[in-house]
Structures are given as structure tokens and as C-alpha cells.
CSV table of C-alpha atoms and ligand atoms in Angstrom, one decimal:
chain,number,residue,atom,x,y,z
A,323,UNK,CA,-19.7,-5.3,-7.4
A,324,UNK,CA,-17.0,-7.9,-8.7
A,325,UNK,CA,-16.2,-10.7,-6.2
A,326,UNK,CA,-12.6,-10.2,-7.0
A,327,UNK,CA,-12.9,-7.6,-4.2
A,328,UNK,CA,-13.9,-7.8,-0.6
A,329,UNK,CA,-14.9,-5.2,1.0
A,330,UNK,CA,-16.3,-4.5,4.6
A,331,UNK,CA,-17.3,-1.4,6.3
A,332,UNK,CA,-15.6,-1.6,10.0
A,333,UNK,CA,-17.2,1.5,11.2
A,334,UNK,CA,-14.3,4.2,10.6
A,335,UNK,CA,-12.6,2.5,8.2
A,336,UNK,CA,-12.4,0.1,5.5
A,337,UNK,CA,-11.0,-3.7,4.8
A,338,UNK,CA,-10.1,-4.1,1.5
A,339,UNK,CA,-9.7,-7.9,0.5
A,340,UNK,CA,-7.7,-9.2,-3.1
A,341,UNK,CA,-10.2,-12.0,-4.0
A,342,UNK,CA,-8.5,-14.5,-6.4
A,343,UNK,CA,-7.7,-16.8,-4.1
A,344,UNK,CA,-6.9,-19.4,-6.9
A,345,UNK,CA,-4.3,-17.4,-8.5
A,346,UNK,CA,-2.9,-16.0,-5.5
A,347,UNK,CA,-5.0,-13.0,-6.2
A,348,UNK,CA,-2.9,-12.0,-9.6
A,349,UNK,CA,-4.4,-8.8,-11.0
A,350,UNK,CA,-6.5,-9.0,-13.8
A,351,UNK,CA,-8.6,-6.3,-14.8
A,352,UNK,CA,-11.7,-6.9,-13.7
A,353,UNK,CA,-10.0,-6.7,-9.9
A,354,UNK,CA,-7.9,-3.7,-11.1
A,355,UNK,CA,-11.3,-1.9,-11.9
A,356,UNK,CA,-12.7,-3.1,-8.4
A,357,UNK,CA,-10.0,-2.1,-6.2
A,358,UNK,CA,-10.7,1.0,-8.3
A,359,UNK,CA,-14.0,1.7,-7.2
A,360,UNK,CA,-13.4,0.0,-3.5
A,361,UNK,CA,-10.4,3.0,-2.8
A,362,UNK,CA,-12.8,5.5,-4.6
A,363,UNK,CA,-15.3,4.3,-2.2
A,364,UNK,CA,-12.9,4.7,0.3
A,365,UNK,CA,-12.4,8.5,-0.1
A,366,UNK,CA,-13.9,9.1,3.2
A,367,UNK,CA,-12.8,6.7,5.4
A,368,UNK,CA,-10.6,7.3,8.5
A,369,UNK,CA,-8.5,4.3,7.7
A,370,UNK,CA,-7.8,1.3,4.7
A,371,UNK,CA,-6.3,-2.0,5.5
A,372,UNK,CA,-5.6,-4.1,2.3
A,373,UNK,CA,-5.0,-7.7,2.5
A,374,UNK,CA,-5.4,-10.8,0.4
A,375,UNK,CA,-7.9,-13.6,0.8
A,376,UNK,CA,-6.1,-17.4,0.8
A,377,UNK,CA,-2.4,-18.8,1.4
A,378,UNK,CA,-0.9,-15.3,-1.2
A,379,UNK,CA,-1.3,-11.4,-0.6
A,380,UNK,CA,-0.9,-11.0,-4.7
A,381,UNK,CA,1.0,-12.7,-7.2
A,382,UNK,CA,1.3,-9.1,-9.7
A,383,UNK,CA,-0.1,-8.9,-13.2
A,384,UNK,CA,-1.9,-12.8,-14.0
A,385,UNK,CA,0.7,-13.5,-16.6
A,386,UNK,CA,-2.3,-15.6,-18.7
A,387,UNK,CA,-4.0,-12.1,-19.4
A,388,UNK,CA,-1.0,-10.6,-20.2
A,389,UNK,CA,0.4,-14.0,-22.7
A,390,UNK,CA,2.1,-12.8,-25.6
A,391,UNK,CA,1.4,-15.4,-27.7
A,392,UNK,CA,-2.1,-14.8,-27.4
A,393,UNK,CA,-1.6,-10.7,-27.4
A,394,UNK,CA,-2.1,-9.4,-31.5
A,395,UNK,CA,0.9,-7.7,-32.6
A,396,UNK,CA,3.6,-6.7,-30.6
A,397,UNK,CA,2.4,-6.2,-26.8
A,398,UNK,CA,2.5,-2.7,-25.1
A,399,UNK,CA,2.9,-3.2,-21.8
A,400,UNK,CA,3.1,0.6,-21.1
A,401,UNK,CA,-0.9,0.1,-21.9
A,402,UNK,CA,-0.9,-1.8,-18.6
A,403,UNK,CA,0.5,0.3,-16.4
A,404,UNK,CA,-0.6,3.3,-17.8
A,405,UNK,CA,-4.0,2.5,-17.4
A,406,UNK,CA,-4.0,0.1,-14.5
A,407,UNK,CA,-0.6,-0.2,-11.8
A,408,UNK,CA,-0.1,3.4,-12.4
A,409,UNK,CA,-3.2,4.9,-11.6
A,410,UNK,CA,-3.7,2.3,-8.6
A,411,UNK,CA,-0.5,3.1,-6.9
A,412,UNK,CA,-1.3,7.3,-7.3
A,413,UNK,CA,-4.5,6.3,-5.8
A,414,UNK,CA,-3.1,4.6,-2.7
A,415,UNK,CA,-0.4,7.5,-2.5
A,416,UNK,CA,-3.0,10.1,-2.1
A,417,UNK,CA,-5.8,8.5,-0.7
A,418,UNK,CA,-6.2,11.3,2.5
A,419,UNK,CA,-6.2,8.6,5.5
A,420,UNK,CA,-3.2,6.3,6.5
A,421,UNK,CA,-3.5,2.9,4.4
A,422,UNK,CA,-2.3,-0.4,5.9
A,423,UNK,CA,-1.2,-2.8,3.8
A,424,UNK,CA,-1.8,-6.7,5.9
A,425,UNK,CA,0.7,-9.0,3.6
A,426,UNK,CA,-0.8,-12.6,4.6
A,427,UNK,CA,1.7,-14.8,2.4
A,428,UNK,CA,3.8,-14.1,-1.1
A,429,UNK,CA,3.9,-10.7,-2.3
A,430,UNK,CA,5.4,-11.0,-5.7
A,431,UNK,CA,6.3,-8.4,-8.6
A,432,UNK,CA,3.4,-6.1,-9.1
A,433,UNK,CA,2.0,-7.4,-5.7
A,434,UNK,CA,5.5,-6.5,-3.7
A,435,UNK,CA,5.7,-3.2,-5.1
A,436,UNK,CA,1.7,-2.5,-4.7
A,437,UNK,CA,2.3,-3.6,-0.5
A,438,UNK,CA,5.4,-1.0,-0.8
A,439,UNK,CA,3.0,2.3,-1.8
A,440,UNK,CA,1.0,1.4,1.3
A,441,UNK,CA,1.9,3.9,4.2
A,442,UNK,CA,2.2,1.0,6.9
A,443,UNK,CA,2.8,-2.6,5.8
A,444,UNK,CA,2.8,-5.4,8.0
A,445,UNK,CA,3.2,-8.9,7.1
A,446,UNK,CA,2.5,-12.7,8.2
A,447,UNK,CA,6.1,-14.8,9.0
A,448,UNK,CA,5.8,-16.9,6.7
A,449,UNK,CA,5.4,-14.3,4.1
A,450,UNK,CA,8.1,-13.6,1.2
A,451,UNK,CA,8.2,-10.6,-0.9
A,452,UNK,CA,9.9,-11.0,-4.5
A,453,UNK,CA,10.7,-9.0,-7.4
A,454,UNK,CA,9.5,-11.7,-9.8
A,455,UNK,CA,10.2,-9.0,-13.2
A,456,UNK,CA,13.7,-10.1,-13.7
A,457,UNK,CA,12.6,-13.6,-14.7
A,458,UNK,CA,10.4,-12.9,-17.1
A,459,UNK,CA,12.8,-10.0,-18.9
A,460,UNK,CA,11.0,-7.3,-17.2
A,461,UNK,CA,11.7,-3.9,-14.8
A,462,UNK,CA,9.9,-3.8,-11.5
A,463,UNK,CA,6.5,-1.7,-12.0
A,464,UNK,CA,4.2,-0.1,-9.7
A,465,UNK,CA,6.8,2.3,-8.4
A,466,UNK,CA,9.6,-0.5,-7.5
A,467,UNK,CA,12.1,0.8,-8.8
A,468,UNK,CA,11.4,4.0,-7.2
A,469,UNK,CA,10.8,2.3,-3.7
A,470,UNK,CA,13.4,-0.6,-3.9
A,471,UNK,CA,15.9,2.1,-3.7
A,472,UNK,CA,14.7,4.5,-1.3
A,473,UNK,CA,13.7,2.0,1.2
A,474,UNK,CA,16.4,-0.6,1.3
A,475,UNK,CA,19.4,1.4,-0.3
A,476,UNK,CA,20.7,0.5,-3.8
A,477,UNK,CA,22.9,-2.3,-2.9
A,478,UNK,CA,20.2,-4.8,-1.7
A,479,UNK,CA,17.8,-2.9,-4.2
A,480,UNK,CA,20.0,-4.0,-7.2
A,481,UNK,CA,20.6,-7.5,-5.4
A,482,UNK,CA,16.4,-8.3,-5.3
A,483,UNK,CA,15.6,-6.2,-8.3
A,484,UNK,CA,18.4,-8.4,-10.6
A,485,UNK,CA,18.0,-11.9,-9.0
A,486,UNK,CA,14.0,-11.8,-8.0
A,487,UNK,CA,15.6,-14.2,-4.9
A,488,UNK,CA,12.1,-14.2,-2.2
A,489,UNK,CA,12.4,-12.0,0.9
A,490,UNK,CA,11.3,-13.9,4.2
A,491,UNK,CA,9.2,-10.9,6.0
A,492,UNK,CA,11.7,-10.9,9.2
A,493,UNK,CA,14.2,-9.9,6.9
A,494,UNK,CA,12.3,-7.2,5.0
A,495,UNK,CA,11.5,-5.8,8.2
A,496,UNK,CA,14.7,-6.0,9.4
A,497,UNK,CA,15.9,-4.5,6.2
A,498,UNK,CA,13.6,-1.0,6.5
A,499,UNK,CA,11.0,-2.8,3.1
A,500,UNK,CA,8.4,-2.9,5.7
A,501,UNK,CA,7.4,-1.8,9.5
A,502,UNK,CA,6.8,-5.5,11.1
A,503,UNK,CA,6.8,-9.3,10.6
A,504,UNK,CA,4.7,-11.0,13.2
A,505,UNK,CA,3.4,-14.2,13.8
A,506,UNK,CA,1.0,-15.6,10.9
A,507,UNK,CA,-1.9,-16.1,13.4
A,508,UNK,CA,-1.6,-12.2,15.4
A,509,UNK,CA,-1.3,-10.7,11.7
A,510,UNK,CA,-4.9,-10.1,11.0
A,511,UNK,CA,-5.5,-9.3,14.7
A,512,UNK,CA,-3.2,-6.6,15.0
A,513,UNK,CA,-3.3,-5.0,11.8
A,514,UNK,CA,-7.5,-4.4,12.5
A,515,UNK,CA,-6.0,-2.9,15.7
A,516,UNK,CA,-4.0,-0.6,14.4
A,517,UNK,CA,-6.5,0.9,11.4
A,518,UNK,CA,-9.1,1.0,14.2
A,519,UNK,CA,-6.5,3.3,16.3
A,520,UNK,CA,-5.5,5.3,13.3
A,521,UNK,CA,-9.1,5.3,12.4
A,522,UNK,CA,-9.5,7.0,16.0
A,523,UNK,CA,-7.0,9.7,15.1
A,524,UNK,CA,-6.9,13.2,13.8
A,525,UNK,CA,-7.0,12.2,10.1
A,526,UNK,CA,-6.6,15.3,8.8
A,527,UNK,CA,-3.3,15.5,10.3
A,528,UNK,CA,-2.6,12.0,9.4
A,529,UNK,CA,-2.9,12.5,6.2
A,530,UNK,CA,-0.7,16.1,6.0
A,531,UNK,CA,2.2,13.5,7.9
A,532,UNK,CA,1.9,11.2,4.9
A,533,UNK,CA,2.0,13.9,2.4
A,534,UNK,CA,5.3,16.0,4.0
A,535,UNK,CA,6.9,12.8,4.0
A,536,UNK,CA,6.0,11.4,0.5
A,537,UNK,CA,7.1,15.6,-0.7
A,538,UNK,CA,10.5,14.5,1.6
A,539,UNK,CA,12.0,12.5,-0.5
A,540,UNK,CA,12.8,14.6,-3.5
A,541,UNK,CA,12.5,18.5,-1.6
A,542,UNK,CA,15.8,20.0,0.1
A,543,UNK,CA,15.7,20.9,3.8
A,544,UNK,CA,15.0,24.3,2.9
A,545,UNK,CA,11.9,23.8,0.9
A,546,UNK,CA,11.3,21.0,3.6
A,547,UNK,CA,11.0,23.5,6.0
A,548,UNK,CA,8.7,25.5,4.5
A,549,UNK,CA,6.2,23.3,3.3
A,550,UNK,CA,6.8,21.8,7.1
A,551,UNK,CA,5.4,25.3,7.8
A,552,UNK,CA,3.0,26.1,5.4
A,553,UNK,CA,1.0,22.2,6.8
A,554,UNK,CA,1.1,23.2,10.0
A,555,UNK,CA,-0.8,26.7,9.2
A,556,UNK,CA,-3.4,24.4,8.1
A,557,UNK,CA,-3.3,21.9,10.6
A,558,UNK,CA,-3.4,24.2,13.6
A,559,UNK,CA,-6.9,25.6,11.3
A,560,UNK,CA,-8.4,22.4,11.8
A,561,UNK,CA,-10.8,21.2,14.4
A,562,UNK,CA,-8.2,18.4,15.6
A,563,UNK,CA,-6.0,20.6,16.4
A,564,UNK,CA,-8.3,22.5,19.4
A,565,UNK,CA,-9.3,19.0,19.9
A,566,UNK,CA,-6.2,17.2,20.6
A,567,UNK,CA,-4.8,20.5,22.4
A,568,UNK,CA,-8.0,20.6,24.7
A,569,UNK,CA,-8.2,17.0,25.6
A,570,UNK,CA,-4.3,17.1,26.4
A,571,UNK,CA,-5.0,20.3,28.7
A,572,UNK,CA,-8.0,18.5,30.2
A,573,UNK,CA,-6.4,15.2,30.9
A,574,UNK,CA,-8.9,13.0,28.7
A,575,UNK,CA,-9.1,11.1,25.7
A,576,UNK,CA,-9.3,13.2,22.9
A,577,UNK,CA,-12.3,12.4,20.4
A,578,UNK,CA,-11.6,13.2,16.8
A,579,UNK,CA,-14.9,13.2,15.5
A,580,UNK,CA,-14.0,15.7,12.3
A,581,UNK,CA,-13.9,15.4,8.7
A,582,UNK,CA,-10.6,15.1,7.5
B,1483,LIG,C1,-0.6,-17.2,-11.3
B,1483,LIG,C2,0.3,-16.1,-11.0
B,1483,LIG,C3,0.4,-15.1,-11.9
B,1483,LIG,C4,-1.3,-16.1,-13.2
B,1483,LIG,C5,0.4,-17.5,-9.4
B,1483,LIG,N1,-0.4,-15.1,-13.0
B,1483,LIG,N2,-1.4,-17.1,-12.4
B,1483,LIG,C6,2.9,-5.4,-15.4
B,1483,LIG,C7,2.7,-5.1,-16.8
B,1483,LIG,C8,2.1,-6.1,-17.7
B,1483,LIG,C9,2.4,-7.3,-17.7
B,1483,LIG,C10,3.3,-8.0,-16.9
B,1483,LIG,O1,3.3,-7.8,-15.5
B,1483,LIG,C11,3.3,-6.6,-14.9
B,1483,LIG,C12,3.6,-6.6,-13.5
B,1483,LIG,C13,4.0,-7.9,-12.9
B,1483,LIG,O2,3.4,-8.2,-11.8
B,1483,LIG,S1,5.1,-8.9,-13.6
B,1483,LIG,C14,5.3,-10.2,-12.4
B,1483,LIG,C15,4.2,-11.2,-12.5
B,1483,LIG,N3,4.2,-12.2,-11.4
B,1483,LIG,C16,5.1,-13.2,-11.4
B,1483,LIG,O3,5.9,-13.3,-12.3
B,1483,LIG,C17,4.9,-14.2,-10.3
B,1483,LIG,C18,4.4,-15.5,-10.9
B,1483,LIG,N4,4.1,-16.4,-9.8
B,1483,LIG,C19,5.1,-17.1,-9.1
B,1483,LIG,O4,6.3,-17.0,-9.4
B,1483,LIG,C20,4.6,-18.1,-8.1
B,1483,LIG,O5,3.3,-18.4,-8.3
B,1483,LIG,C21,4.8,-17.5,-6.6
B,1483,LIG,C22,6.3,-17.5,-6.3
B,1483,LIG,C23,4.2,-16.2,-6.5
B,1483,LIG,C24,4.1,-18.5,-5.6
B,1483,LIG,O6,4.6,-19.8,-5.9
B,1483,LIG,P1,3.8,-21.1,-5.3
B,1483,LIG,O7,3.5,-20.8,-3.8
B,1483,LIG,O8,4.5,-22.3,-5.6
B,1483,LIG,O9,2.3,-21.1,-6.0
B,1483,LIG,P2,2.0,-21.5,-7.5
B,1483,LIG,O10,3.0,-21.1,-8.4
B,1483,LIG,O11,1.7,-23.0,-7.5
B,1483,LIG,O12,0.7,-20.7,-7.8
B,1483,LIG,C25,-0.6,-21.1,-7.4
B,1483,LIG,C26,-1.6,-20.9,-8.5
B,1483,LIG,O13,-1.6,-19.5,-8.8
B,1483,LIG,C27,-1.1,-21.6,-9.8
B,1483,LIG,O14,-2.3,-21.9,-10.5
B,1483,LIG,P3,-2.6,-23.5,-10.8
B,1483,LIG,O15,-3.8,-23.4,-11.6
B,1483,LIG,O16,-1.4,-24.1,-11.4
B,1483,LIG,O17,-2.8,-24.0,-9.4
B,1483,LIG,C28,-0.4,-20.5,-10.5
B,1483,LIG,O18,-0.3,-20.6,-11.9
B,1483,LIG,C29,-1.3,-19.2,-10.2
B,1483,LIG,N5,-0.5,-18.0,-10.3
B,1483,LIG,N6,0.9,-16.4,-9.9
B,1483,LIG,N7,1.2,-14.0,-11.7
């Protein structure tokens, strides 16, 4: 296993660690190929949190493996995300569990937008998130400017997309970017609290909530509706559902031991 990738088994669910502390955990693709195999890995688990070793979360693509003057011939970046941002980002969307995203210090290009396809983010105080691409004559990737948009609205998506200006985490969370800002030191604390509790929760339904609201965005009410009512045929099939129902009825915790 690559050491550009933590990983730890906490029982239920997984911790998922960037590793490149010394360049703010930049992507390269040796650590695109382990987070890979770490979220592939993770296929079972009740719960991922994903957060980045040192002072960064991620500092998107390391520009020194991406250098056109040393690339041969004109450089396809398509190649890159095709192959690498792409495929990671569909990963995350899909995996079947809820997946926190634990943003310790700068999220920036690649990095922001990689945070963004997480289902929960939280992040540190002192963290900023920026849309680096514009500097360097390039779009934000890895579905930014499909989330920018959607999460923000276009006005303040246009504003970070065109001047790549850092977004304090307070801000982005009072903005709608992400779900919280706390304190740099309750960060880590509280985002293992709440992937233990999700990992403690009916996961199959967890992962049909995720799913009706990624298909949200670009269905109608109507078809909303009936997709809302074609999941909960299978939900009510599941074991969590008798589960949940009977601990409810029987004034106990509920124990949602299952397979998603
Ligand atoms: C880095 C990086 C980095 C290499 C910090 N690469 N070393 C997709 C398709 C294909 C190609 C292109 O890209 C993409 C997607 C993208 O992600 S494009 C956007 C790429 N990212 C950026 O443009 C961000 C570049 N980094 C920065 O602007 C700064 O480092 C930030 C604002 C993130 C942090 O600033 P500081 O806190 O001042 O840290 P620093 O700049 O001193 O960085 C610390 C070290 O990390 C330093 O290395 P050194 O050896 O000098 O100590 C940096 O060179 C290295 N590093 N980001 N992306």
C-alpha cells in the first residue's frame, strides 16, 4: 500500500488520510491510484471520513507532475481527469454509505472541489477553500463547476470561480459550500463523532437519502415524487426498516446491525 494514503479501520467505518504532507497533499498519481483502492476498499463500510495529514487538506493536481514544459507535445489535460478526478469524484458520489469530508487547512482547486463531492463536509477555522484554476488559465475540475453553482448560487460562484480569491471556512459555511466551521482543535474530534453515529445508522437508508438527493438536482417534482416512491418500496423491504420501526415501538435504541 502507497504511503500517500492513510488508512485506519475504526470499527464501522473508515478514515481516510491525504498523505503528502510536504506538498499539502497535491495529487499525484501514485495517491490518485491509492485513494483508488482505499474507497474500493471502503465498499463496505458504514461510514468514510477523508481528511488530510499536516497544516493543508489538498492543494489539487501537484502542478510539477503536470509541468508543461516538461509534458512532450501539447499536454491533454482531459487525460487527467478522465482517468483520474473524474473517476474519483464518481467514486465518492456513489460510494453506498454517507462520506465526511474533515477539511483541516487549505482546500485548493482540485482539493476544494474533491471536499465539495463529499456528502457532509466540515472544516478547521482556519481553513480556506479556493478555486486556484483561474490563475493558472484553467476551469474548475472535479465537478466545480457543477457544484459552485448549485451550492452557492451563480453570483458568488462566478465571483470564486473568476478571481480564485480564498474562502475562510466560516464563510463557506455561512455561504451553504459546506455544513460547519468549527474550532481547529474540536475538528477531528467531532467529525470521528459523527461517522461513528452515521456508522451506527441504517445505511441502507443513508445511502437511498444520498442518492434521491444527488437524482434531485436535475429530476422535476413529478419524477421526484416517484422515484421518492419507488426508494421507499425498497427501503421499507429492508431489515432497518422493521428495525428502526420496532425499536421506536419498543422505546429502545435501535441496533442496525444489517448490510447495507
Ligand atoms: C504544491 C502544490 C501543488 C505542487 C502546494 N503542486 N506543489 C487538473 C488537471 C490537470 C492538471 C492541472 O490541474 C488539475 C486540477 C487542479 O487542481 S488545478 C489547481 C492546482 N492547484 C493550485 O494551483 C494550488 C497551488 N498552491 C497554492 O496556491 C498554495 O500552495 C496554497 C494557496 C494552496 C497554499 O499556500 P501556502 O500555505 O503559502 O503554502 P506553499 O505555497 O508554501 O506550499 C507548501 C509546499 O507545497 C510548497 O513546497 P516547497 O517545497 O516550496 O515548500 C509548494 O510548492 C507545495 N505545493 N501546492 N498544487
Amino acid at each position: 500500500m502507497s504511503e500517500t494514503i492513510g488508512v485506519e479501520s475504526r470499527g464501522d467505518w473508515v478514515e481516510i488520510t491525504l498523505n503528502r504532507p510536504e506538498k499539502l497533499n497535491s495529487f499525484n498519481e501514485e495517491m490518485h491510484l491509492a485513494l483508488r483502492a482505499a474507497l474500493e476498499s471502503a465498499a463496505e463500510a458504514r461510514a468514510v471520513l477523508l481528511t488530510g495529514a499536516g497544516r493543508g487538506f489538498c492543494a489539487g493536481q501537484d502542478l510539477g507532475d503536470r509541468d508543461p514544459a516538461k509534458m512532450e507535445g501539447t499536454p491533454d489535460l482531459s487525460q487527467t481527469l478522465t482517468n483520474f478526478y473524474n473517476p474519483l469524484v464518481r467514486q465518492i458520489r456513489a460510494l453506498p454509505c454517507p462520506v465526511i469530508c474533515a477539511v483541516n487547512g487549505v482546500a485548493a482547486g482540485a482539493g476544494a472541489n474533491v471536499a465539495l463531492a463529499c456528502d457532509i463536509v466540515l472544516a478547521a477555522q482556519s481553513a480556506k477553500f479556493i478555486q486556484s484554476f483561474g490563475k493558472i488559465g484553467l476551469v474548475p475540475d472535479s465537478g466545480g463547476t457543477w457544484s459552485l453553482p448549485h451550492l452557492v448560487g451563480m453570483a458568488r460562484a462566478k465571483a470564486l470561480a473568476l478571481t480564485a480569491e480564498p474562502l475562510p471556512a466560516e464563510t463557506a459555511a455561512d455561504w451553504g459550500l459546506i455544513w460547519k466551521a468549527l474550532p481547529d482543535d474540536a475538528l477531528m474530534p467531532e467529525a470521528r463523532a459523527l461517522a461513528e453515529k452515521l456508522a451506527n445508522g441504517p445505511t441502507h437508508g443513508l445511502g437511498q437519502i444520498k442518492q434521491a438527493l444527488h437524482a434531485a438536482i436535475t429530476n422535476t417534482m413529478d419524477e421526484q415524487l416517484d422515484l421518492e416512491a419507488e426508494t421507499q418500496k425498497r427501503c421499507g423491504a429492508h431489515p432497518d426498516y422493521a428495525e428502526g420501526v420496532a425499536a421506536f415501538l419498543q422505546k429502545r435504541a435501535p441496533n442496525f446491525g444489517a448490510k447495507p
